[in-house]
Coordinates of C-alpha atoms in Angstrom, one line a residue:
L44 CA -3.0 9.0 -1.1
E45 CA -6.0 11.3 -0.3
R46 CA -7.0 11.4 -3.7
A47 CA -6.7 7.9 -4.2
R48 CA -8.5 7.0 -1.6
E49 CA -11.6 10.3 -3.4
F50 CA -10.9 8.5 -6.7
A51 CA -12.5 5.2 -4.7
N52 CA -14.8 6.9 -3.0
I53 CA -14.0 3.9 -0.5
P54 CA -12.7 4.1 2.6
F55 CA -8.9 3.3 3.0
I56 CA -8.5 1.7 6.5
I57 CA -5.6 1.6 6.9
T58 CA -3.5 -1.2 9.1
S59 CA -0.1 -0.2 9.0
G60 CA 1.9 2.9 8.4
L61 CA 5.3 3.8 10.1
R62 CA 6.8 0.3 12.1
T63 CA 10.2 1.1 14.6
P64 CA 12.9 -1.3 13.0
T65 CA 11.8 -4.1 16.1
Q66 CA 7.9 -4.1 14.2
D67 CA 8.7 -4.0 10.8
I68 CA 10.6 -7.3 11.6
E69 CA 8.1 -8.9 13.8
V70 CA 5.3 -8.4 10.5
G71 CA 8.1 -10.0 8.4
G72 CA 9.9 -7.4 7.3
S73 CA 13.8 -6.2 6.7
G74 CA 13.9 -4.1 9.3
D75 CA 14.5 -0.6 7.7
G76 CA 12.3 -0.9 4.8
A77 CA 9.8 1.7 3.5
H78 CA 8.0 1.2 6.1
T79 CA 10.5 1.9 8.7
K80 CA 10.8 6.0 6.7
G81 CA 7.3 6.8 7.1
L82 CA 6.8 5.9 3.2
A83 CA 4.4 2.5 2.6
V84 CA 0.6 2.3 4.1
D85 CA -1.2 -1.0 4.4
L86 CA -4.2 -0.8 3.5
R87 CA -7.6 -3.6 5.0
C88 CA -8.7 -4.7 1.0
R89 CA -11.4 -7.2 2.2
N90 CA -12.7 -8.0 -0.9
S91 CA -12.2 -8.3 -4.7
R92 CA -13.4 -5.5 -6.3
E93 CA -12.2 -3.4 -3.0
R94 CA -8.6 -4.9 -4.8
F95 CA -9.0 -3.2 -8.1
L96 CA -11.3 0.4 -6.7
I97 CA -8.1 0.6 -4.3
L98 CA -4.9 -0.5 -6.8
Q99 CA -6.7 1.4 -10.0
A100 CA -7.5 4.7 -7.9
L101 CA -3.5 3.6 -6.4
F102 CA -1.9 3.6 -10.3
Y103 CA -4.2 6.5 -10.8
V104 CA -2.5 9.5 -9.1
G105 CA 1.2 7.8 -9.4
F106 CA 2.0 4.9 -6.9
N107 CA 4.2 2.9 -8.4
R108 CA 5.3 0.2 -5.1
I109 CA 2.7 -1.8 -5.1
G110 CA 2.3 -5.4 -2.9
V111 CA -1.5 -7.9 -3.4
E112 CA -1.8 -9.3 -0.1
V113 CA -4.3 -11.5 0.6
D114 CA -5.9 -9.6 3.2
H115 CA -4.3 -5.6 1.9
I116 CA -2.0 -4.4 -0.3
H117 CA 1.3 -2.3 -0.2
A118 CA 1.9 0.9 -1.3
D119 CA 5.1 2.8 -0.7
I120 CA 7.1 6.1 -2.3
D121 CA 10.6 4.7 -1.4
V122 CA 12.7 5.9 -4.5
S123 CA 15.1 4.0 -3.2
R124 CA 14.1 1.6 -4.1
D125 CA 13.1 -0.6 -7.2
L126 CA 10.5 1.0 -9.0
N127 CA 7.8 0.3 -11.1
V128 CA 7.2 -2.5 -9.6
C129 CA 4.4 -4.8 -8.2
W130 CA 4.4 -7.5 -6.2
R131 CA 2.3 -10.2 -4.3
S132 CA 3.1 -12.9 -1.4

């Protein structure tokens, strides 16, 4: 993640990291997702320029599980899930 931040050359503001199963369910997760394993992070994204820089950097350093939301980007390294995916809600 630090390598991606350096590549993007903008601050990465983490809005969510490790969650308990209960916290994960409360925010719409499954309760056993990558956040509950400490394998995921959500990064604040305020505009299209930030979105582009963050996505470009995540792909550049090898992240291959990325979710694009209106106000944040989810990135995880959970190899027990499908790899090489990018989704949006």
